[in-house]
Coordinates of N, CA and C in Angstrom, one line a residue:
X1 N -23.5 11.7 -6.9 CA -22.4 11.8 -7.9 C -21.2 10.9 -7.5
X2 N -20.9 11.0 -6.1 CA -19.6 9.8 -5.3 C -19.8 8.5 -5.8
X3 N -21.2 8.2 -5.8 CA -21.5 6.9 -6.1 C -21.8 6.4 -7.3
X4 N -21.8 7.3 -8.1 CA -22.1 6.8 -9.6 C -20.4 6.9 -9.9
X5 N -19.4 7.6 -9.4 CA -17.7 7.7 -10.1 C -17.4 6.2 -9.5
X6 N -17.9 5.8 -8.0 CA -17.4 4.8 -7.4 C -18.0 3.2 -7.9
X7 N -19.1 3.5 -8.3 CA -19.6 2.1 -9.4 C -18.7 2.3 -10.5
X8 N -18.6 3.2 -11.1 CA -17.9 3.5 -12.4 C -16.5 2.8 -12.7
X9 N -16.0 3.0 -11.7 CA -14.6 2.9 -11.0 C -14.3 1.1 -11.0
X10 N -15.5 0.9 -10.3 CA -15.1 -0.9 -9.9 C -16.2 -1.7 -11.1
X11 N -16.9 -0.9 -11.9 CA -17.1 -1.7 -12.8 C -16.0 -1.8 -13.9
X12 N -15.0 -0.5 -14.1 CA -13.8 -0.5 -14.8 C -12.7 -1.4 -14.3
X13 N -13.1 -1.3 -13.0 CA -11.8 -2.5 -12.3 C -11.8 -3.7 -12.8
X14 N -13.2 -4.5 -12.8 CA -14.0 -5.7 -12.6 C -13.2 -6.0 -14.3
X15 N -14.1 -4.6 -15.2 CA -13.7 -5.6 -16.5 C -12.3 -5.7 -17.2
X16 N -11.4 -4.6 -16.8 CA -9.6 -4.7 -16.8 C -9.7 -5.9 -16.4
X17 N -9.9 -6.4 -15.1 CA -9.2 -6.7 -14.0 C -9.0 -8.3 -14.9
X18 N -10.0 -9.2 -15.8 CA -9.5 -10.4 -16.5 C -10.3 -10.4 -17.4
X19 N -9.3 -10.4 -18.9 CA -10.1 -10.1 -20.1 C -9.8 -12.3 -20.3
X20 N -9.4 -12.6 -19.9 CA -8.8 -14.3 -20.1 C -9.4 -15.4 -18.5
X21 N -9.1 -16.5 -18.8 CA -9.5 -17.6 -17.9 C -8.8 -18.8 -18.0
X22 N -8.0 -19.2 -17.5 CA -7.1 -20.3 -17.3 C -7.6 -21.1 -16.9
X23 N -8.1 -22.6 -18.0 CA -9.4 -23.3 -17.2 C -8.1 -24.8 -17.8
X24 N -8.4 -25.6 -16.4 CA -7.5 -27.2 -16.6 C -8.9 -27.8 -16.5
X25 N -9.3 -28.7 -18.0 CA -10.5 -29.7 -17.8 C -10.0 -31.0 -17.1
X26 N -9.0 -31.2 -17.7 CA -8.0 -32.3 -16.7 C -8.1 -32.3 -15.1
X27 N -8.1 -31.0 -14.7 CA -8.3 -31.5 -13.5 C -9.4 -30.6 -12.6
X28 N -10.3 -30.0 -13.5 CA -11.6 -29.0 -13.1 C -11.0 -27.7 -12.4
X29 N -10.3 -27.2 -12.6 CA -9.7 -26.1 -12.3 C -9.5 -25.1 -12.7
X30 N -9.5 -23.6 -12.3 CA -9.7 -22.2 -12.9 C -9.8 -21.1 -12.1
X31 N -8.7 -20.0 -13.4 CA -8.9 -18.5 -12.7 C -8.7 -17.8 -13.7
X32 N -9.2 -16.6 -13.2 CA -9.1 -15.7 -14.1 C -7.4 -15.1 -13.9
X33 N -7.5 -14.9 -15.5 CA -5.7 -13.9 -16.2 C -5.6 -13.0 -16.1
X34 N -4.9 -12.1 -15.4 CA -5.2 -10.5 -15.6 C -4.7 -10.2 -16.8
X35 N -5.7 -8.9 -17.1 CA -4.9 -8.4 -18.6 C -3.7 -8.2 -18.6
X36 N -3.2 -8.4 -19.8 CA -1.5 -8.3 -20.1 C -0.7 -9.8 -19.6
X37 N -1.3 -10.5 -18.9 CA -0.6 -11.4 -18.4 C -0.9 -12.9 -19.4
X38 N 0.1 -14.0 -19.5 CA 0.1 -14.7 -20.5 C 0.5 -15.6 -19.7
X39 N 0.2 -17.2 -20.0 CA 0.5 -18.3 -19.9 C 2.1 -18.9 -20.5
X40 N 2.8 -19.4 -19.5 CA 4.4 -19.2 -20.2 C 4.7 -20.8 -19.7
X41 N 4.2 -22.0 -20.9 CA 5.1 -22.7 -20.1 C 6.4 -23.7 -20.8
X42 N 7.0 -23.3 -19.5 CA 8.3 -23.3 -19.2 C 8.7 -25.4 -20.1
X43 N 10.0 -25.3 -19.9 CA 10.3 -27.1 -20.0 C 10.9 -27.5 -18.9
X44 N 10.5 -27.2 -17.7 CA 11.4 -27.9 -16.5 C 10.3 -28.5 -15.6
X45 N 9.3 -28.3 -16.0 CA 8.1 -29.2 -15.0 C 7.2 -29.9 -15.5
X46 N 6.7 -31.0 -15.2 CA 5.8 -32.1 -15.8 C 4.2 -30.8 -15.8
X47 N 4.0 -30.2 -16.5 CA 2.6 -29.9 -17.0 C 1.8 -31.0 -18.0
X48 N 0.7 -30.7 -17.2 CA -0.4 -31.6 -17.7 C -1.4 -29.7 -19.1
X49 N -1.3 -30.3 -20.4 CA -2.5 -29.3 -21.1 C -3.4 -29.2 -20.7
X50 N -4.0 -28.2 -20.6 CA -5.5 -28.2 -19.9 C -6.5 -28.3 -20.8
X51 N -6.6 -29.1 -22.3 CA -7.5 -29.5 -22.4 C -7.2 -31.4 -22.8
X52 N -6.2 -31.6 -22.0 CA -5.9 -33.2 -22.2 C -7.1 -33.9 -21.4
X53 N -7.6 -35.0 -21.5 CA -8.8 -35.5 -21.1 C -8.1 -36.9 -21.1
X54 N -7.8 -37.3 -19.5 CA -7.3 -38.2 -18.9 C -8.3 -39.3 -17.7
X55 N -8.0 -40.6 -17.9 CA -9.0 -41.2 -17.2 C -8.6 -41.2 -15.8
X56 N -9.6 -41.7 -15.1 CA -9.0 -41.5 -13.6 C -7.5 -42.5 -13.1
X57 N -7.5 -43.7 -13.8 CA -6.6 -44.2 -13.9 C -4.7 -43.9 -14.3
X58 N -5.1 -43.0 -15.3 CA -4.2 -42.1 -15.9 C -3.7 -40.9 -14.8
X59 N -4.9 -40.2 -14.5 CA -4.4 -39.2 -13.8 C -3.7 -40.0 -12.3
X60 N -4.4 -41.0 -11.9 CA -3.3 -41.6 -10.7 C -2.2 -42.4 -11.2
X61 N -1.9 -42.2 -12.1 CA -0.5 -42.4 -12.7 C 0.2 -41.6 -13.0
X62 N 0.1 -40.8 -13.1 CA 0.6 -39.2 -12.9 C 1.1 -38.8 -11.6
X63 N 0.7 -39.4 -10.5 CA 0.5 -39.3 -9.2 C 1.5 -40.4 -8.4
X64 N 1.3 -41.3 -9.0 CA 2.3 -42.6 -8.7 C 3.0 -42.2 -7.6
X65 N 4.4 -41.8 -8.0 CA 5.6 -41.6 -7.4 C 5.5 -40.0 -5.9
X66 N 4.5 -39.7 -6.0 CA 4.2 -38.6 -5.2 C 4.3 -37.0 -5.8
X67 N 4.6 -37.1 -6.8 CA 5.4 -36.2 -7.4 C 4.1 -35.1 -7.6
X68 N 4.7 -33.8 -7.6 CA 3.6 -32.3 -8.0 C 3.2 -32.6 -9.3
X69 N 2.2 -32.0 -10.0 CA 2.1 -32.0 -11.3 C 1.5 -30.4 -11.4
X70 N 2.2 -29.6 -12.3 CA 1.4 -28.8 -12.5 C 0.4 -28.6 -13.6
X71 N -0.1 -27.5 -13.4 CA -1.3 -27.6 -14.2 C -0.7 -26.4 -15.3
X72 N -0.2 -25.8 -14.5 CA 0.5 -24.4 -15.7 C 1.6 -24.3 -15.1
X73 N 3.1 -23.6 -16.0 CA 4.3 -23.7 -15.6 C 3.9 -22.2 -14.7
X74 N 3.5 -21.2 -15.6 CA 3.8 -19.9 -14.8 C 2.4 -19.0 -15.9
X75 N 1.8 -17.7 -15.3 CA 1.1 -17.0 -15.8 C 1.5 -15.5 -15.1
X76 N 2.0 -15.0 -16.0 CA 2.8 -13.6 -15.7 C 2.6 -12.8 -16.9
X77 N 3.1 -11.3 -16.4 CA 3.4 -10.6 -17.3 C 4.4 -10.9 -18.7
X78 N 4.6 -10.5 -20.2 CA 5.2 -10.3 -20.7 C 6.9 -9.9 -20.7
X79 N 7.4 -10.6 -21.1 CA 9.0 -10.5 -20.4 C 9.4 -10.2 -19.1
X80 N 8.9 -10.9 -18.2 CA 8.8 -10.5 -16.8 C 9.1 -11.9 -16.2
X81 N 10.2 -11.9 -15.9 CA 10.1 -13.5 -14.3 C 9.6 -13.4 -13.0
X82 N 9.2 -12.4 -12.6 CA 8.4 -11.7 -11.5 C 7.6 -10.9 -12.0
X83 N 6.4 -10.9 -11.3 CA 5.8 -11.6 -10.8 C 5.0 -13.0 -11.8
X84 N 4.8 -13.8 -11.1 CA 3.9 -15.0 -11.6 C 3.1 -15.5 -10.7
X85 N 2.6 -16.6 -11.5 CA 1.9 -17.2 -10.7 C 2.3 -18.7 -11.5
X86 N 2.0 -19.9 -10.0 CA 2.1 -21.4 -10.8 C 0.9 -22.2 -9.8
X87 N 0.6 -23.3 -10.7 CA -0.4 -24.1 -10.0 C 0.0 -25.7 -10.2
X88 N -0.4 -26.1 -8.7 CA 0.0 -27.8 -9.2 C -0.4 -28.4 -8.3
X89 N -0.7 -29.6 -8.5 CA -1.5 -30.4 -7.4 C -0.4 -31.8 -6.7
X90 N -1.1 -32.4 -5.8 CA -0.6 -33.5 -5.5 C -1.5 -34.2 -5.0
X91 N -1.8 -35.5 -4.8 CA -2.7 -36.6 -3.9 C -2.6 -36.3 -3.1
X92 N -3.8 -36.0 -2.2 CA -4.5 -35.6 -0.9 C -4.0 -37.1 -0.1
X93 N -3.4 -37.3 0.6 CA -2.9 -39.1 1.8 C -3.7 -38.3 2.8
X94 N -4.2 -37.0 3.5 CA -4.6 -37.1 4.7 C -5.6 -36.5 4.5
X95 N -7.0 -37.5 5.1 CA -8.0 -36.9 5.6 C -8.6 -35.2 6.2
X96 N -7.8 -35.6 7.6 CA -8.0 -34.8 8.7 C -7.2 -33.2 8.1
X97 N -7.9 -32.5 8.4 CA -7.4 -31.0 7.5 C -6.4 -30.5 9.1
X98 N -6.3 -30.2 10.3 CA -5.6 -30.2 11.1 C -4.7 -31.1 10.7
X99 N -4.5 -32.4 10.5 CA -3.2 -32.7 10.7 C -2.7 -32.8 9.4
X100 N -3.7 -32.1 8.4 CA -2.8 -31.4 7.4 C -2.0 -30.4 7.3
X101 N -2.7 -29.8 8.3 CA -2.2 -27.7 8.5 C -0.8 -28.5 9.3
X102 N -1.0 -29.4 10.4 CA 0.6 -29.8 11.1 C 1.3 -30.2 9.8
X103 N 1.0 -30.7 9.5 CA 2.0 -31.5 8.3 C 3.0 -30.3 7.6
X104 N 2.1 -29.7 6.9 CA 2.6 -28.4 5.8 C 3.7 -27.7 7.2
X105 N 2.8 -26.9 7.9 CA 4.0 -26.4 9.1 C 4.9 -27.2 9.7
X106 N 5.0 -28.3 9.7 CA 6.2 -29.4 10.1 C 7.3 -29.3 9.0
X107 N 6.5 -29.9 7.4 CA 7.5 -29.3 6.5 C 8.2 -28.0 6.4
X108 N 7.3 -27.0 6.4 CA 8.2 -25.7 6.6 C 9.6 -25.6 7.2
X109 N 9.8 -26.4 8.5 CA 10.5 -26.0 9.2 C 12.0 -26.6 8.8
X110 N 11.4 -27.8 8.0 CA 12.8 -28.4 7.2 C 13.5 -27.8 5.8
X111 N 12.6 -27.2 5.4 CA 13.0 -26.2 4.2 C 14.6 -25.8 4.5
X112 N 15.2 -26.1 3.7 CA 17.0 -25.7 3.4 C 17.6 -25.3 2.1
X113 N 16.7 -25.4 1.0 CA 17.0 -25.5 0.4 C 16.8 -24.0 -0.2
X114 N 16.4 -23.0 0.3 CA 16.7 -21.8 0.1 C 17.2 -20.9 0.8
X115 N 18.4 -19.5 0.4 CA 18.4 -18.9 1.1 C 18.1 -18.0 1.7
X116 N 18.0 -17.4 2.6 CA 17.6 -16.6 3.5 C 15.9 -17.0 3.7
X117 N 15.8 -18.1 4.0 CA 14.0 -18.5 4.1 C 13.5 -17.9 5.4
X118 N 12.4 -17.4 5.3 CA 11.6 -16.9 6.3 C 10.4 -17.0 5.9
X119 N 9.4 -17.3 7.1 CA 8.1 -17.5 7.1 C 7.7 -16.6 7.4
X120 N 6.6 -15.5 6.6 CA 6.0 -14.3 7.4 C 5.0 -14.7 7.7
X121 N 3.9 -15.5 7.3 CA 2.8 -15.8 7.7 C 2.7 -17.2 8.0
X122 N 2.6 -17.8 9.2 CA 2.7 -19.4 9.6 C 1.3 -19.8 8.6
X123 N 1.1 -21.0 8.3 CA -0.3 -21.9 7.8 C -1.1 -21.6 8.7
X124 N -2.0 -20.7 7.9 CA -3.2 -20.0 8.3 C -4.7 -20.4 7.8
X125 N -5.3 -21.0 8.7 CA -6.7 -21.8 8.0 C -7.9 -20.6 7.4
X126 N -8.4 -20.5 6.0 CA -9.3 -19.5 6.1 C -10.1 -20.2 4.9
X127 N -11.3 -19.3 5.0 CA -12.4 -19.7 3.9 C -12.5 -18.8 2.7
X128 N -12.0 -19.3 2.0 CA -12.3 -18.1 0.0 C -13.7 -19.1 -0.7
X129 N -14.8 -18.1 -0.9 CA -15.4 -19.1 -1.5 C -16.8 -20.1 -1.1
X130 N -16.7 -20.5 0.5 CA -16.7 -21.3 1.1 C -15.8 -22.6 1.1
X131 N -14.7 -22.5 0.4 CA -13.6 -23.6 0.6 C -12.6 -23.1 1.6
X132 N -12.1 -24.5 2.3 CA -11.0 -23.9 3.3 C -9.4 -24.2 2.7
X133 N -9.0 -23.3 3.0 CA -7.7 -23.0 2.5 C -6.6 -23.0 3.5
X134 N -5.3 -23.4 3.0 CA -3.8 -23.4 4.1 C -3.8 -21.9 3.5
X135 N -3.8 -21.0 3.8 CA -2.3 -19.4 3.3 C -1.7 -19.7 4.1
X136 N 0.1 -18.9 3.5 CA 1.2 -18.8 4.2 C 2.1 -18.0 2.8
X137 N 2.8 -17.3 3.7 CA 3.5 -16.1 2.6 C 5.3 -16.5 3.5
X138 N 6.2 -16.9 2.4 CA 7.3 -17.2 3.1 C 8.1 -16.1 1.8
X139 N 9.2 -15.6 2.2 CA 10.5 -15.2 1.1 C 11.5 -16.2 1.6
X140 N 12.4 -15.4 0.5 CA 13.3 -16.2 0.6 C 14.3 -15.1 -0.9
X141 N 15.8 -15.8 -0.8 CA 16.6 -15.0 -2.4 C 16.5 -16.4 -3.0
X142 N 17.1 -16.1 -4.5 CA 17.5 -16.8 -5.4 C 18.7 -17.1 -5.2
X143 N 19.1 -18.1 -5.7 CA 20.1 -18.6 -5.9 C 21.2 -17.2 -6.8
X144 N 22.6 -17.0 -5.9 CA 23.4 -16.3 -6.4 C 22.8 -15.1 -7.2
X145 N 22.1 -14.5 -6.0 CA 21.4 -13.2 -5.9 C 21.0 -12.8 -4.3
X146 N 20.8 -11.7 -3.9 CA 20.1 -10.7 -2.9 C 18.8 -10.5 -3.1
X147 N 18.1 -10.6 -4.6 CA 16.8 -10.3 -5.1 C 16.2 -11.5 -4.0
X148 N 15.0 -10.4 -3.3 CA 14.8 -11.5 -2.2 C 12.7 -11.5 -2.8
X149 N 12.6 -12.7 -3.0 CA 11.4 -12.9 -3.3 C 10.0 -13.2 -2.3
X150 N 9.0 -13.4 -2.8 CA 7.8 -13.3 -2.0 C 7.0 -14.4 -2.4
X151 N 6.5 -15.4 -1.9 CA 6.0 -16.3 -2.3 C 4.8 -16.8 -1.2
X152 N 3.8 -16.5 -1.6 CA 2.1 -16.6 -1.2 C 1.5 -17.8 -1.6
X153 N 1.0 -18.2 -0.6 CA 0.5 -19.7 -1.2 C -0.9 -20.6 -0.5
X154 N -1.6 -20.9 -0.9 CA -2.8 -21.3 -0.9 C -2.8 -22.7 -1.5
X155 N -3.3 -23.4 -0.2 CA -3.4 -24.7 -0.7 C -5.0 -25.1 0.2
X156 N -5.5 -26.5 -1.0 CA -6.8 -26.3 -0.3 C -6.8 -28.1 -1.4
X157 N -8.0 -28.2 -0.7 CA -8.0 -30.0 -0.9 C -9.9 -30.1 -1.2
X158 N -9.7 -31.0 -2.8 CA -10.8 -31.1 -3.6 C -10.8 -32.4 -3.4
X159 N -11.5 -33.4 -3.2 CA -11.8 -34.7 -3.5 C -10.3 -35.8 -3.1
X160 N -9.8 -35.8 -4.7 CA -8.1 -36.5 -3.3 C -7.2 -35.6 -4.2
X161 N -7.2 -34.7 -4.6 CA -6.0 -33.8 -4.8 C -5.6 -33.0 -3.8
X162 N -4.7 -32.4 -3.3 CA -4.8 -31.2 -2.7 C -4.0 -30.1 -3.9
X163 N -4.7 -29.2 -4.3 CA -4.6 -28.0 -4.9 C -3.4 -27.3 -4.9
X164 N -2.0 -26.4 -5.0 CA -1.4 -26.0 -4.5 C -1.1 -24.3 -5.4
X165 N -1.8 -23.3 -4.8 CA -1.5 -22.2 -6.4 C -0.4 -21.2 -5.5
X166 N 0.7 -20.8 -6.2 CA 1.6 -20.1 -5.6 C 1.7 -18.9 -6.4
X167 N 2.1 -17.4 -6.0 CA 1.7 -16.3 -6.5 C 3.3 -15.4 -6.1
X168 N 3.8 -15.4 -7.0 CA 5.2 -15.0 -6.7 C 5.5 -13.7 -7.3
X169 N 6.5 -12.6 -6.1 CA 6.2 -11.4 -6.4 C 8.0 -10.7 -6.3
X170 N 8.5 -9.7 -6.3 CA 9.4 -9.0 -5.6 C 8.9 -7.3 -5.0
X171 N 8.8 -7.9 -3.8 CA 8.4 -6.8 -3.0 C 8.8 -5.5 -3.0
X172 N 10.4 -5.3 -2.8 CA 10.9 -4.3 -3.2 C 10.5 -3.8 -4.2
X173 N 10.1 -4.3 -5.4 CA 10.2 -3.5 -7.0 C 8.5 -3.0 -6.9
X174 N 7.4 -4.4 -6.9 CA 6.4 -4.2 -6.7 C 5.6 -4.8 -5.8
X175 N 4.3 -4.7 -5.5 CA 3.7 -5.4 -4.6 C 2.3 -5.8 -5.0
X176 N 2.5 -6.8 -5.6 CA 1.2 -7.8 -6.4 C 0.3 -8.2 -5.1
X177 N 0.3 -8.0 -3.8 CA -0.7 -8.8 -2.9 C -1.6 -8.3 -2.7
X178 N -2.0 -7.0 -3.6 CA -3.4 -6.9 -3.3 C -4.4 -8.0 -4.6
X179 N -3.2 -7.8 -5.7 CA -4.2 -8.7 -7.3 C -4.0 -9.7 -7.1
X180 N -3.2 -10.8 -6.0 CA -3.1 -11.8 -5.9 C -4.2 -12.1 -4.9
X181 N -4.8 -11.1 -3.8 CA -5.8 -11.6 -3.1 C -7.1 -11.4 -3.8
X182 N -7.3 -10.9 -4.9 CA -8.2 -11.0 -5.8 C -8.4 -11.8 -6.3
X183 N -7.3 -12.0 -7.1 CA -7.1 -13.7 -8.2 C -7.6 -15.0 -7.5
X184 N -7.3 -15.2 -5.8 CA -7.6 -16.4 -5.5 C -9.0 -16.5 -5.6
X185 N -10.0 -15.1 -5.6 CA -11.3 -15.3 -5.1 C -11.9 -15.7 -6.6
X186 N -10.9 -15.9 -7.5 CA -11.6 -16.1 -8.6 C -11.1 -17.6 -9.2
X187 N -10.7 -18.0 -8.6 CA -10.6 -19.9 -8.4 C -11.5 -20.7 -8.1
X188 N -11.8 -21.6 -9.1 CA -13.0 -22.3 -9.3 C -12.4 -23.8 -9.4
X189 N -13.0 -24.7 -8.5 CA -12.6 -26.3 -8.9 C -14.0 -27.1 -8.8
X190 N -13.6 -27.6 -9.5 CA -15.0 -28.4 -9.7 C -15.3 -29.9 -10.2

């Protein structure tokens, strides 16, 4: 009887858990949406559509200048600025995944541009998937606020992009890191 409520349970989980799929053909990329949550994008970041069909030429001109692109501005709940989620890529320049993981943690350390920044979790090498991934969970407040944020991040390198999907929360209010460590397992690049 425990095990038929406890299949019951996570097959109820499974099908809540993303009635949607946020798929970029532009750049072979995807995850599942949790229900209730919606695609919001914003006008302050170069977003690429995800069903725009760009040649490789194109897409490294997009790339040119170094700059992020994202793939979606934000995927959150309904009137809600917390939590979200954003995804964006940039051109993979290094090979070697160690002196990637230095690189990312070298930048970290220059970060100024927020306040009260802290690193809770240094760049941490792990496998979702069989891909390897940077995690690192830094906060930090906003700008002319105390609201101190949560920001989880997973970066991982496909071909010459490196990936970058950030999962942004407020801890105090709620604590999204258990559906954000779900959501990553359901990222697909291809």
């Amino acid at each position: 009887m425990k095990q038929k409520i406890l299949y019951t349970l996570l097959i109820c989980f499974n099908l809540s858990f993303a009635q949607e799929r946020f798929e970029s053909k532009t750049f072979d990329f995807s995850i599942d949406i949790p229900e209730g949550w919606v695609i919001d994008n914003g006008d302050d970041v170069t977003i690429v559509p995800p069903d725009t069909i760009l040649s490789e030429a194109e897409k490294d001109d997009l790339f040119k200048d170094g700059y992020l692109v994202s793939l979606v501005h934000s995927i959150k709940p309904h009137n809600r600025i917390y939590p979200h989620m954003t995804f964006s890529m940039v051109l993979n320049i290094i090979d070697d995944f160690d002196i990637f993981k230095k690189e990312v943690t070298s930048g970290l350390k220059k970060v100024d541009y927020y306040d009260n920044f802290k690193i809770l979790v240094e760049p941490t090498e792990i496998i979702i998937n069989n891909n390897k991934y940077l995690y690192l969970i830094m906060t930090y407040t906003t700008e002319n606020s105390d609201q101190v944020i949560r920001n989880t991040v997973y970066l991982t390198r496909y071909k010459k992009y490196v990936y970058q999907m950030e999962f942004l929360d407020i801890p105090s209010e709620d604590d999204y890191s258990k559906l954000y460590s779900e959501l990553i397992k359901t990222v697909k690049i291809e």
